[in-house]
Amino acid sequence: MSDSGLSAPPRVNRGFIFRISSIAGLGGVLYGYDMGIIAAAAIFVKRTFALSTLMEELVVSIVLIGAMIGAIVGGAIADRIGRRATLVWAGGIFIAGSLLAPLSANVFVLIVARAIIGIGIGFTSVTAPVYVSELAPPQSRGMLIGLYQFALTVGIALANLVGYWLAAQQAWRLMFGIAVVPTVFFLGVILTVPESPRWLFAHGRPKEAAAVLRIYMDEMGAQRFLDDIEQGLKMPMEQRWSALWSPAVRGPLFIAVGLTVLQQVTGINTIIYYGPQIFELAGSSSHANAILATLIVATVNVVATVVGIALVDRIGRKPLLYVGVTGMTIALFALSFAFGHQRMLGSSLGSIAITCLVEYIACFAFSLGAIAWILVAEVFPLRVRGRGVAAGTLFSGIANFAVSLTFLTLINILGSAGTFAIYGTLCIATLVFVRFVVPETRGRDLESISLPKEG
């Protein structure tokens, strides 16, 4: 094992690393915008195509089917052709879907367009965190991977802002079409970044890996980095999905799948997708006001994510998860109580609802929102990292799809109070999982995290 953990950290050009991580993180803006814009657009899409509740849920959630397909394909592609090349492919897929959606003549074309966008989401959500984790130094890796989640929250906030501006015109086609602008920018700048040095080394290109490292690291640091990668590659890169079930990878797989599923089933995307409908249930007087309330929640999401990524390398992953998930639990049970006593609360229900959702989204953003994907990008060995993150993304998509497809149905069957109580109970399950399963990875190099423990 390298002595890198005992030596002084290498001198790193932090400006270069921050720029590269920010560019890769722009994929999160596309993800967030395309996920978030449906909250505003769905109200008007439903009117245009006279959708039933089931069809409305399908328009909202089909993007997740695409994301699951994109995760499976994107993880394999990222391991085969490289992280950077996969992000370029993702940009092209986003453009295709973003052009088709506003041109939809019927709901079936819109569903296809949303599925294509989902494939792009799957590609970026697998590849961007992996790419950043493989360039970042251990002491700032959490913050740099967290930039992807920050960009995602910015994309959601932009979507809600655009939705609010265009709500009066009911211009849902333009809401979808605007996504082309950031996508073209993303595609342009991603062509300027280098390939992951870990991926290059693993594919028999050590000289190219060293050249990339020397761009932002001193000679001694670059050599130490390469030594650690070589130590972590005692086994060759795997091309089989079955490798994820090997004894050495089974533990990281359980962490990744468990954490990403719990991230979704605790209810976050009910607010992202159905925020305006929730506020209308709480008594909001107009579509525009409901979208504005959702925009406020999205803005809090951005600010709290900044707090999370600023603290994650200082106080660690698990302390933030404990505090954040506890706050989410309290907010959800308070929201359940408020909806259960709607007659008693009267007109104050709307204010209580927005207060609870602001607390919930803030606690989610600085904990589960950022940290789940940081941990997923950290825990797998290099030889299966692309496929491992793809597996986490796949199960996240399955859970997200289940939540988004059933939310309105649960509201109809159990009422708002019962539905939010279910999500609160799942938050308690998340705290148990964090306590007994999730490791603390702060300050550790990737190879030491993924090497099996001796004895």
CSV table of C-alpha atoms in Angstrom, one decimal:
chain,number,residue,atom,x,y,z
A,1,MET,CA,0.0,0.0,0.0
A,2,SER,CA,1.3,3.5,-0.8
A,3,ASP,CA,2.3,5.7,2.0
A,4,SER,CA,0.2,8.6,0.6
A,5,GLY,CA,-2.0,8.6,3.7
A,6,LEU,CA,1.1,9.4,5.9
A,7,SER,CA,2.8,12.0,3.6
A,8,ALA,CA,2.0,15.6,3.1
A,9,PRO,CA,-0.8,16.1,0.5
A,10,PRO,CA,0.4,17.0,-3.0
A,11,ARG,CA,0.3,20.6,-4.3
A,12,VAL,CA,-2.9,20.8,-6.4
A,13,ASN,CA,-4.0,23.5,-8.8
A,14,ARG,CA,-7.4,24.0,-7.1
A,15,GLY,CA,-8.6,26.4,-9.8
A,16,PHE,CA,-8.2,23.8,-12.5
A,17,ILE,CA,-9.9,21.1,-10.5
A,18,PHE,CA,-12.8,23.4,-9.6
A,19,ARG,CA,-13.2,24.4,-13.3
A,20,ILE,CA,-13.3,20.8,-14.5
A,21,SER,CA,-15.7,19.7,-11.7
A,22,SER,CA,-18.0,22.7,-12.5
A,23,ILE,CA,-18.1,21.8,-16.2
A,24,ALA,CA,-18.9,18.2,-15.4
A,25,GLY,CA,-21.4,19.3,-12.9
A,26,LEU,CA,-23.3,21.3,-15.6
A,27,GLY,CA,-24.9,18.0,-16.5
A,28,GLY,CA,-26.8,18.4,-13.2
A,29,VAL,CA,-28.3,21.7,-14.5
A,30,LEU,CA,-29.8,19.7,-17.5
A,31,TYR,CA,-31.0,17.0,-15.2
A,32,GLY,CA,-32.5,19.4,-12.7
A,33,TYR,CA,-34.2,21.6,-15.4
A,34,ASP,CA,-35.7,18.6,-17.3
A,35,MET,CA,-36.9,17.1,-14.0
A,36,GLY,CA,-38.2,20.3,-12.6
A,37,ILE,CA,-39.9,21.9,-15.6
A,38,ILE,CA,-42.6,19.2,-15.5
A,39,ALA,CA,-43.9,20.6,-12.2
A,40,ALA,CA,-45.1,23.8,-14.1
A,41,ALA,CA,-45.7,22.3,-17.5
A,42,ALA,CA,-47.8,19.3,-16.3
A,43,ILE,CA,-50.7,21.6,-15.4
A,44,PHE,CA,-51.0,22.9,-18.9
A,45,VAL,CA,-50.0,19.6,-20.7
A,46,LYS,CA,-52.9,18.0,-18.9
A,47,ARG,CA,-55.3,20.6,-20.3
A,48,THR,CA,-53.9,20.5,-23.8
A,49,PHE,CA,-54.2,16.7,-24.2
A,50,ALA,CA,-57.1,16.2,-21.7
A,51,LEU,CA,-55.1,13.7,-19.7
A,52,SER,CA,-56.4,11.3,-17.0
A,53,THR,CA,-54.6,11.1,-13.7
A,54,LEU,CA,-52.8,7.9,-14.9
A,55,MET,CA,-51.6,9.6,-18.1
A,56,GLU,CA,-50.5,12.6,-16.2
A,57,GLU,CA,-48.4,10.4,-13.9
A,58,LEU,CA,-47.0,8.6,-17.0
A,59,VAL,CA,-45.9,11.9,-18.6
A,60,VAL,CA,-44.2,12.9,-15.4
A,61,SER,CA,-42.6,9.6,-14.6
A,62,ILE,CA,-41.6,8.2,-18.1
A,63,VAL,CA,-38.4,10.3,-17.9
A,64,LEU,CA,-37.4,7.9,-15.1
A,65,ILE,CA,-37.7,4.9,-17.4
A,66,GLY,CA,-35.4,6.6,-19.8
A,67,ALA,CA,-33.0,7.4,-16.9
A,68,MET,CA,-32.9,3.7,-15.9
A,69,ILE,CA,-32.1,2.7,-19.4
A,70,GLY,CA,-29.5,5.5,-19.6
A,71,ALA,CA,-27.9,4.4,-16.3
A,72,ILE,CA,-27.5,0.8,-17.5
A,73,VAL,CA,-26.1,1.7,-20.9
A,74,GLY,CA,-24.2,4.8,-19.7
A,75,GLY,CA,-22.4,2.9,-16.9
A,76,ALA,CA,-21.1,0.3,-19.4
A,77,ILE,CA,-20.2,3.0,-22.0
A,78,ALA,CA,-18.4,5.1,-19.3
A,79,ASP,CA,-16.2,2.0,-18.4
A,80,ARG,CA,-15.6,1.2,-22.1
A,81,ILE,CA,-15.0,4.5,-23.9
A,82,GLY,CA,-14.3,6.9,-21.1
A,83,ARG,CA,-16.0,9.3,-18.8
A,84,ARG,CA,-15.6,12.4,-21.0
A,85,ALA,CA,-16.8,10.7,-24.2
A,86,THR,CA,-19.9,9.5,-22.3
A,87,LEU,CA,-20.7,13.0,-21.2
A,88,VAL,CA,-20.4,14.2,-24.8
A,89,TRP,CA,-22.9,11.5,-25.9
A,90,ALA,CA,-25.2,12.7,-23.0
A,91,GLY,CA,-25.2,16.2,-24.4
A,92,GLY,CA,-26.3,15.0,-27.8
A,93,ILE,CA,-29.1,12.9,-26.4
A,94,PHE,CA,-30.4,15.9,-24.3
A,95,ILE,CA,-30.5,18.1,-27.4
A,96,ALA,CA,-32.6,15.5,-29.3
A,97,GLY,CA,-35.1,15.1,-26.5
A,98,SER,CA,-35.3,18.9,-25.8
A,99,LEU,CA,-36.1,19.6,-29.5
A,100,LEU,CA,-38.7,16.9,-29.8
A,101,ALA,CA,-40.7,17.7,-26.6
A,102,PRO,CA,-41.9,21.2,-27.7
A,103,LEU,CA,-42.8,19.9,-31.2
A,104,SER,CA,-45.1,17.1,-29.8
A,105,ALA,CA,-48.3,16.8,-31.7
A,106,ASN,CA,-49.8,14.4,-29.2
A,107,VAL,CA,-49.1,13.0,-25.8
A,108,PHE,CA,-47.4,9.9,-27.1
A,109,VAL,CA,-44.7,12.0,-28.9
A,110,LEU,CA,-44.2,13.9,-25.7
A,111,ILE,CA,-43.8,10.7,-23.8
A,112,VAL,CA,-41.1,9.5,-26.3
A,113,ALA,CA,-39.3,12.9,-26.0
A,114,ARG,CA,-39.4,12.7,-22.2
A,115,ALA,CA,-38.0,9.1,-22.4
A,116,ILE,CA,-35.1,10.3,-24.6
A,117,ILE,CA,-34.4,13.1,-22.1
A,118,GLY,CA,-34.4,10.5,-19.4
A,119,ILE,CA,-31.7,8.5,-21.2
A,120,GLY,CA,-29.5,11.7,-21.2
A,121,ILE,CA,-30.2,12.0,-17.5
A,122,GLY,CA,-29.1,8.5,-16.9
A,123,PHE,CA,-25.8,9.1,-18.8
A,124,THR,CA,-24.9,12.2,-16.8
A,125,SER,CA,-26.0,11.0,-13.4
A,126,VAL,CA,-23.8,7.9,-13.7
A,127,THR,CA,-20.8,9.6,-15.3
A,128,ALA,CA,-20.4,13.1,-13.9
A,129,PRO,CA,-20.0,12.1,-10.2
A,130,VAL,CA,-17.6,9.3,-11.2
A,131,TYR,CA,-15.5,11.6,-13.4
A,132,VAL,CA,-15.2,14.2,-10.7
A,133,SER,CA,-14.4,11.6,-8.0
A,134,GLU,CA,-11.5,10.3,-10.1
A,135,LEU,CA,-9.8,13.6,-10.5
A,136,ALA,CA,-10.5,15.2,-7.1
A,137,PRO,CA,-8.0,15.1,-4.2
A,138,PRO,CA,-9.4,13.3,-1.1
A,139,GLN,CA,-9.5,16.5,1.1
A,140,SER,CA,-12.0,18.2,-1.2
A,141,ARG,CA,-13.6,15.3,-3.1
A,142,GLY,CA,-16.9,15.6,-1.3
A,143,MET,CA,-17.3,19.2,-2.1
A,144,LEU,CA,-16.3,18.8,-5.8
A,145,ILE,CA,-18.7,15.8,-6.3
A,146,GLY,CA,-21.3,17.8,-4.6
A,147,LEU,CA,-21.1,20.5,-7.3
A,148,TYR,CA,-23.2,18.1,-9.5
A,149,GLN,CA,-26.0,18.1,-6.9
A,150,PHE,CA,-25.7,21.9,-6.6
A,151,ALA,CA,-26.0,22.2,-10.3
A,152,LEU,CA,-29.0,19.9,-10.2
A,153,THR,CA,-30.7,22.2,-7.7
A,154,VAL,CA,-29.9,25.3,-9.8
A,155,GLY,CA,-31.5,23.5,-12.8
A,156,ILE,CA,-34.7,22.8,-10.7
A,157,ALA,CA,-34.8,26.4,-9.6
A,158,LEU,CA,-34.4,27.7,-13.2
A,159,ALA,CA,-37.2,25.4,-14.3
A,160,ASN,CA,-39.5,26.8,-11.6
A,161,LEU,CA,-38.5,30.3,-12.5
A,162,VAL,CA,-39.2,29.7,-16.2
A,163,GLY,CA,-42.5,28.0,-15.3
A,164,TYR,CA,-43.5,31.0,-13.2
A,165,TRP,CA,-42.7,33.5,-16.0
A,166,LEU,CA,-44.6,31.4,-18.7
A,167,ALA,CA,-47.5,30.3,-16.5
A,168,ALA,CA,-49.7,33.2,-17.6
A,169,GLN,CA,-49.3,32.3,-21.3
A,170,GLN,CA,-49.6,28.5,-20.5
A,171,ALA,CA,-46.6,28.1,-22.8
A,172,TRP,CA,-45.6,24.6,-21.9
A,173,ARG,CA,-43.9,24.0,-25.2
A,174,LEU,CA,-41.6,26.9,-24.7
A,175,MET,CA,-40.9,25.6,-21.1
A,176,PHE,CA,-39.5,22.4,-22.6
A,177,GLY,CA,-37.7,24.1,-25.5
A,178,ILE,CA,-35.7,26.4,-23.4
A,179,ALA,CA,-33.7,23.4,-22.2
A,180,VAL,CA,-31.8,23.4,-25.6
A,181,VAL,CA,-29.8,26.6,-24.5
A,182,PRO,CA,-28.0,25.1,-21.5
A,183,THR,CA,-27.6,21.8,-23.3
A,184,VAL,CA,-25.7,23.4,-26.2
A,185,PHE,CA,-23.5,25.3,-23.8
A,186,PHE,CA,-22.8,22.0,-21.8
A,187,LEU,CA,-21.9,20.2,-25.0
A,188,GLY,CA,-19.4,23.0,-26.0
A,189,VAL,CA,-17.6,23.1,-22.7
A,190,ILE,CA,-17.4,19.4,-22.0
A,191,LEU,CA,-15.2,19.1,-25.2
A,192,THR,CA,-12.6,21.2,-23.4
A,193,VAL,CA,-12.0,18.8,-20.4
A,194,PRO,CA,-9.4,16.0,-20.2
A,195,GLU,CA,-10.2,12.3,-19.7
A,196,SER,CA,-10.2,10.8,-16.2
A,197,PRO,CA,-6.6,9.8,-15.3
A,198,ARG,CA,-7.8,6.8,-13.4
A,199,TRP,CA,-9.7,5.6,-16.4
A,200,LEU,CA,-6.7,6.2,-18.7
A,201,PHE,CA,-4.4,4.3,-16.4
A,202,ALA,CA,-6.8,1.4,-16.0
A,203,HIS,CA,-7.0,1.1,-19.8
A,204,GLY,CA,-3.2,0.8,-20.3
A,205,ARG,CA,-2.5,4.5,-21.0
A,206,PRO,CA,-0.3,5.5,-18.1
A,207,LYS,CA,1.6,8.2,-20.0
A,208,GLU,CA,-1.6,10.0,-20.8
A,209,ALA,CA,-2.8,9.6,-17.2
A,210,ALA,CA,0.4,11.1,-15.9
A,211,ALA,CA,0.1,14.0,-18.4
A,212,VAL,CA,-3.4,14.8,-17.2
A,213,LEU,CA,-2.2,14.7,-13.5
A,214,ARG,CA,0.7,17.0,-14.2
A,215,ILE,CA,-1.7,19.7,-15.4
A,216,TYR,CA,-3.0,20.2,-11.9
A,217,MET,CA,-0.6,18.4,-9.6
A,218,ASP,CA,3.2,18.5,-8.8
A,219,GLU,CA,5.5,15.7,-10.0
A,220,MET,CA,5.7,14.0,-6.6
A,221,GLY,CA,1.9,14.1,-6.2
A,222,ALA,CA,1.2,12.8,-9.7
A,223,GLN,CA,3.5,9.8,-9.1
A,224,ARG,CA,1.9,9.1,-5.7
A,225,PHE,CA,-1.5,9.3,-7.4
A,226,LEU,CA,-0.4,6.8,-10.0
A,227,ASP,CA,1.0,4.4,-7.3
A,228,ASP,CA,-2.3,4.5,-5.5
A,229,ILE,CA,-4.2,3.7,-8.7
A,230,GLU,CA,-1.9,0.8,-9.5
A,231,GLN,CA,-2.5,-0.5,-5.9
A,232,GLY,CA,-6.2,-0.3,-6.4
A,233,LEU,CA,-6.0,-2.1,-9.8
A,234,LYS,CA,-4.6,-5.4,-8.5
A,235,MET,CA,-7.5,-6.9,-10.4
A,236,PRO,CA,-8.2,-5.8,-14.0
A,237,MET,CA,-11.1,-3.6,-15.2
A,238,GLU,CA,-14.3,-5.7,-15.3
A,239,GLN,CA,-16.6,-5.8,-18.3
A,240,ARG,CA,-19.3,-8.0,-16.7
A,241,TRP,CA,-22.3,-6.9,-14.7
A,242,SER,CA,-22.0,-10.1,-12.6
A,243,ALA,CA,-18.8,-8.6,-11.1
A,244,LEU,CA,-21.0,-6.4,-8.9
A,245,TRP,CA,-22.1,-9.5,-7.0
A,246,SER,CA,-18.6,-10.6,-6.2
A,247,PRO,CA,-17.8,-10.7,-2.4
A,248,ALA,CA,-15.5,-7.6,-2.6
A,249,VAL,CA,-18.2,-5.5,-4.3
A,250,ARG,CA,-21.3,-6.8,-2.6
A,251,GLY,CA,-21.0,-4.4,0.4
A,252,PRO,CA,-20.5,-1.2,-1.7
A,253,LEU,CA,-23.4,-2.3,-3.9
A,254,PHE,CA,-25.7,-2.7,-0.9
A,255,ILE,CA,-24.6,0.8,0.4
A,256,ALA,CA,-25.2,2.4,-3.0
A,257,VAL,CA,-28.5,0.8,-3.8
A,258,GLY,CA,-29.9,1.2,-0.3
A,259,LEU,CA,-28.9,4.9,0.0
A,260,THR,CA,-30.2,5.9,-3.4
A,261,VAL,CA,-33.5,4.1,-3.0
A,262,LEU,CA,-34.0,5.7,0.4
A,263,GLN,CA,-33.1,9.1,-1.0
A,264,GLN,CA,-36.1,8.7,-3.4
A,265,VAL,CA,-38.7,6.9,-1.3
A,266,THR,CA,-38.5,9.6,1.4
A,267,GLY,CA,-40.5,11.8,-0.9
A,268,ILE,CA,-38.2,14.4,-2.5
A,269,ASN,CA,-39.6,14.1,-6.0
A,270,THR,CA,-43.2,14.5,-5.0
A,271,ILE,CA,-42.2,18.1,-4.3
A,272,ILE,CA,-40.1,18.5,-7.4
A,273,TYR,CA,-42.7,17.0,-9.7
A,274,TYR,CA,-45.9,17.9,-8.0
A,275,GLY,CA,-45.1,21.0,-5.9
A,276,PRO,CA,-47.8,23.2,-7.5
A,277,GLN,CA,-50.4,20.5,-7.0
A,278,ILE,CA,-49.4,20.1,-3.3
A,279,PHE,CA,-49.8,23.8,-2.7
A,280,GLU,CA,-53.2,23.8,-4.5
A,281,LEU,CA,-54.3,21.0,-2.1
A,282,ALA,CA,-53.2,23.3,0.7
A,283,GLY,CA,-55.4,26.1,-0.6
A,284,SER,CA,-53.3,28.1,-3.0
A,285,SER,CA,-55.5,30.6,-4.9
A,286,SER,CA,-54.0,30.2,-8.4
A,287,HIS,CA,-51.7,28.1,-10.6
A,288,ALA,CA,-49.2,31.0,-10.7
A,289,ASN,CA,-49.1,31.3,-6.9
A,290,ALA,CA,-48.6,27.6,-6.6
A,291,ILE,CA,-45.7,27.7,-9.0
A,292,LEU,CA,-44.3,30.7,-7.1
A,293,ALA,CA,-44.4,28.7,-3.8
A,294,THR,CA,-42.6,25.9,-5.6
A,295,LEU,CA,-40.0,28.3,-6.8
A,296,ILE,CA,-39.4,29.5,-3.2
A,297,VAL,CA,-38.9,25.9,-2.1
A,298,ALA,CA,-36.5,25.3,-5.1
A,299,THR,CA,-34.4,28.4,-4.1
A,300,VAL,CA,-34.1,27.1,-0.6
A,301,ASN,CA,-32.9,23.8,-2.1
A,302,VAL,CA,-30.1,25.7,-3.9
A,303,VAL,CA,-29.0,27.6,-0.8
A,304,ALA,CA,-29.0,24.6,1.5
A,305,THR,CA,-27.1,22.5,-1.0
A,306,VAL,CA,-24.3,25.1,-0.9
A,307,VAL,CA,-24.3,24.7,2.9
A,308,GLY,CA,-24.0,20.9,2.5
A,309,ILE,CA,-21.1,20.9,0.1
A,310,ALA,CA,-19.3,23.5,2.1
A,311,LEU,CA,-19.5,21.2,5.3
A,312,VAL,CA,-19.2,17.7,3.8
A,313,ASP,CA,-15.4,17.6,3.9
A,314,ARG,CA,-15.2,19.5,7.2
A,315,ILE,CA,-17.5,17.5,9.5
A,316,GLY,CA,-18.1,14.4,7.4
A,317,ARG,CA,-20.9,12.6,5.6
A,318,LYS,CA,-22.7,10.8,8.5
A,319,PRO,CA,-23.1,13.8,10.9
A,320,LEU,CA,-24.8,15.7,8.1
A,321,LEU,CA,-27.0,12.7,7.3
A,322,TYR,CA,-28.1,12.4,10.9
A,323,VAL,CA,-29.1,16.0,11.2
A,324,GLY,CA,-30.7,16.4,7.8
A,325,VAL,CA,-32.8,13.2,7.8
A,326,THR,CA,-34.0,14.0,11.3
A,327,GLY,CA,-35.2,17.4,10.1
A,328,MET,CA,-36.9,15.8,7.1
A,329,THR,CA,-38.7,13.4,9.4
A,330,ILE,CA,-40.0,16.2,11.7
A,331,ALA,CA,-41.2,18.2,8.7
A,332,LEU,CA,-43.0,15.4,7.0
A,333,PHE,CA,-44.9,14.4,10.2
A,334,ALA,CA,-45.8,18.0,10.8
A,335,LEU,CA,-47.1,18.3,7.2
A,336,SER,CA,-49.1,15.1,7.7
A,337,PHE,CA,-50.6,16.5,10.9
A,338,ALA,CA,-51.5,19.8,9.2
A,339,PHE,CA,-53.3,18.1,6.3
A,340,GLY,CA,-55.0,15.8,8.8
A,341,HIS,CA,-56.4,18.9,10.7
A,342,GLN,CA,-57.2,20.9,7.6
A,343,ARG,CA,-60.6,22.1,8.8
A,344,MET,CA,-59.2,23.3,12.2
A,345,LEU,CA,-56.3,25.2,10.5
A,346,GLY,CA,-58.4,26.8,7.8
A,347,SER,CA,-56.6,29.4,5.7
A,348,SER,CA,-53.3,29.0,7.7
A,349,LEU,CA,-52.8,25.6,6.1
A,350,GLY,CA,-51.0,27.1,3.1
A,351,SER,CA,-48.5,28.9,5.3
A,352,ILE,CA,-47.9,25.8,7.4
A,353,ALA,CA,-47.4,23.7,4.2
A,354,ILE,CA,-44.8,26.0,2.7
A,355,THR,CA,-43.0,26.2,6.1
A,356,CYS,CA,-42.9,22.4,6.4
A,357,LEU,CA,-41.8,21.9,2.8
A,358,VAL,CA,-39.0,24.6,3.1
A,359,GLU,CA,-37.7,22.8,6.2
A,360,TYR,CA,-37.9,19.4,4.5
A,361,ILE,CA,-36.2,20.6,1.3
A,362,ALA,CA,-33.4,22.4,3.2
A,363,CYS,CA,-32.7,19.3,5.4
A,364,PHE,CA,-32.7,17.1,2.3
A,365,ALA,CA,-30.5,19.4,0.3
A,366,PHE,CA,-27.6,19.5,2.8
A,367,SER,CA,-27.8,15.8,3.7
A,368,LEU,CA,-29.3,13.1,1.5
A,369,GLY,CA,-29.5,15.3,-1.6
A,370,ALA,CA,-25.7,15.7,-2.0
A,371,ILE,CA,-24.2,13.0,0.1
A,372,ALA,CA,-26.0,10.0,-1.4
A,373,TRP,CA,-24.3,10.6,-4.7
A,374,ILE,CA,-21.0,11.5,-3.1
A,375,LEU,CA,-20.9,8.1,-1.3
A,376,VAL,CA,-22.0,6.2,-4.4
A,377,ALA,CA,-19.1,7.7,-6.4
A,378,GLU,CA,-16.7,6.8,-3.6
A,379,VAL,CA,-17.4,3.3,-2.4
A,380,PHE,CA,-16.8,1.2,-5.5
A,381,PRO,CA,-13.4,-0.1,-6.7
A,382,LEU,CA,-12.1,1.5,-9.9
A,383,ARG,CA,-12.5,-1.7,-11.9
A,384,VAL,CA,-16.3,-1.7,-11.5
A,385,ARG,CA,-17.0,2.0,-10.6
A,386,GLY,CA,-18.9,2.9,-13.8
A,387,ARG,CA,-21.2,-0.1,-13.5
A,388,GLY,CA,-21.5,0.3,-9.7
A,389,VAL,CA,-22.7,3.9,-10.0
A,390,ALA,CA,-25.0,2.8,-12.8
A,391,ALA,CA,-26.6,0.2,-10.5
A,392,GLY,CA,-27.2,2.8,-7.8
A,393,THR,CA,-28.7,5.1,-10.5
A,394,LEU,CA,-30.8,2.3,-11.8
A,395,PHE,CA,-32.4,1.5,-8.5
A,396,SER,CA,-32.7,5.2,-7.7
A,397,GLY,CA,-34.7,5.5,-10.9
A,398,ILE,CA,-36.9,2.5,-10.1
A,399,ALA,CA,-37.7,4.0,-6.7
A,400,ASN,CA,-38.2,7.5,-8.2
A,401,PHE,CA,-40.5,6.0,-10.8
A,402,ALA,CA,-42.6,4.2,-8.2
A,403,VAL,CA,-42.9,7.3,-6.1
A,404,SER,CA,-43.8,9.6,-9.0
A,405,LEU,CA,-46.3,7.1,-10.5
A,406,THR,CA,-48.1,6.5,-7.3
A,407,PHE,CA,-48.1,9.9,-5.5
A,408,LEU,CA,-51.4,11.2,-6.9
A,409,THR,CA,-53.0,7.8,-6.5
A,410,LEU,CA,-51.9,7.6,-2.8
A,411,ILE,CA,-53.3,11.1,-2.3
A,412,ASN,CA,-56.7,9.9,-3.7
A,413,ILE,CA,-56.7,6.7,-1.6
A,414,LEU,CA,-55.0,7.7,1.7
A,415,GLY,CA,-55.3,11.5,1.6
A,416,SER,CA,-52.5,13.9,2.0
A,417,ALA,CA,-52.0,13.2,5.7
A,418,GLY,CA,-51.6,9.5,5.2
A,419,THR,CA,-49.3,9.9,2.2
A,420,PHE,CA,-46.8,12.2,4.0
A,421,ALA,CA,-46.9,10.0,7.1
A,422,ILE,CA,-45.6,7.1,4.9
A,423,TYR,CA,-42.7,9.3,3.7
A,424,GLY,CA,-41.9,10.3,7.3
A,425,THR,CA,-41.8,6.7,8.4
A,426,LEU,CA,-39.3,5.9,5.5
A,427,CYS,CA,-37.1,8.7,6.8
A,428,ILE,CA,-36.9,6.9,10.1
A,429,ALA,CA,-35.8,3.7,8.2
A,430,THR,CA,-33.1,5.9,6.5
A,431,LEU,CA,-31.7,7.0,9.9
A,432,VAL,CA,-31.3,3.3,10.8
A,433,PHE,CA,-29.6,2.5,7.5
A,434,VAL,CA,-27.1,5.4,8.0
A,435,ARG,CA,-26.3,4.3,11.5
A,436,PHE,CA,-25.6,0.7,10.7
A,437,VAL,CA,-24.6,0.5,7.1
A,438,VAL,CA,-23.1,3.8,5.7
A,439,PRO,CA,-19.4,4.3,6.2
A,440,GLU,CA,-17.6,7.6,6.9
A,441,THR,CA,-15.4,8.4,3.9
A,442,ARG,CA,-14.2,11.9,4.7
A,443,GLY,CA,-10.5,12.5,3.8
A,444,ARG,CA,-9.8,9.0,2.6
A,445,ASP,CA,-8.4,8.3,-0.9
A,446,LEU,CA,-10.7,6.3,-3.2
A,447,GLU,CA,-8.4,3.2,-3.2
A,448,SER,CA,-8.4,2.9,0.6
A,449,ILE,CA,-12.2,3.2,0.7
A,450,SER,CA,-12.7,0.4,-1.8
A,451,LEU,CA,-10.0,-2.0,-0.7
A,452,PRO,CA,-11.3,-4.9,1.3
A,453,LYS,CA,-10.5,-4.9,5.0
A,454,GLU,CA,-7.9,-7.4,6.2
A,455,GLY,CA,-8.6,-9.8,8.9
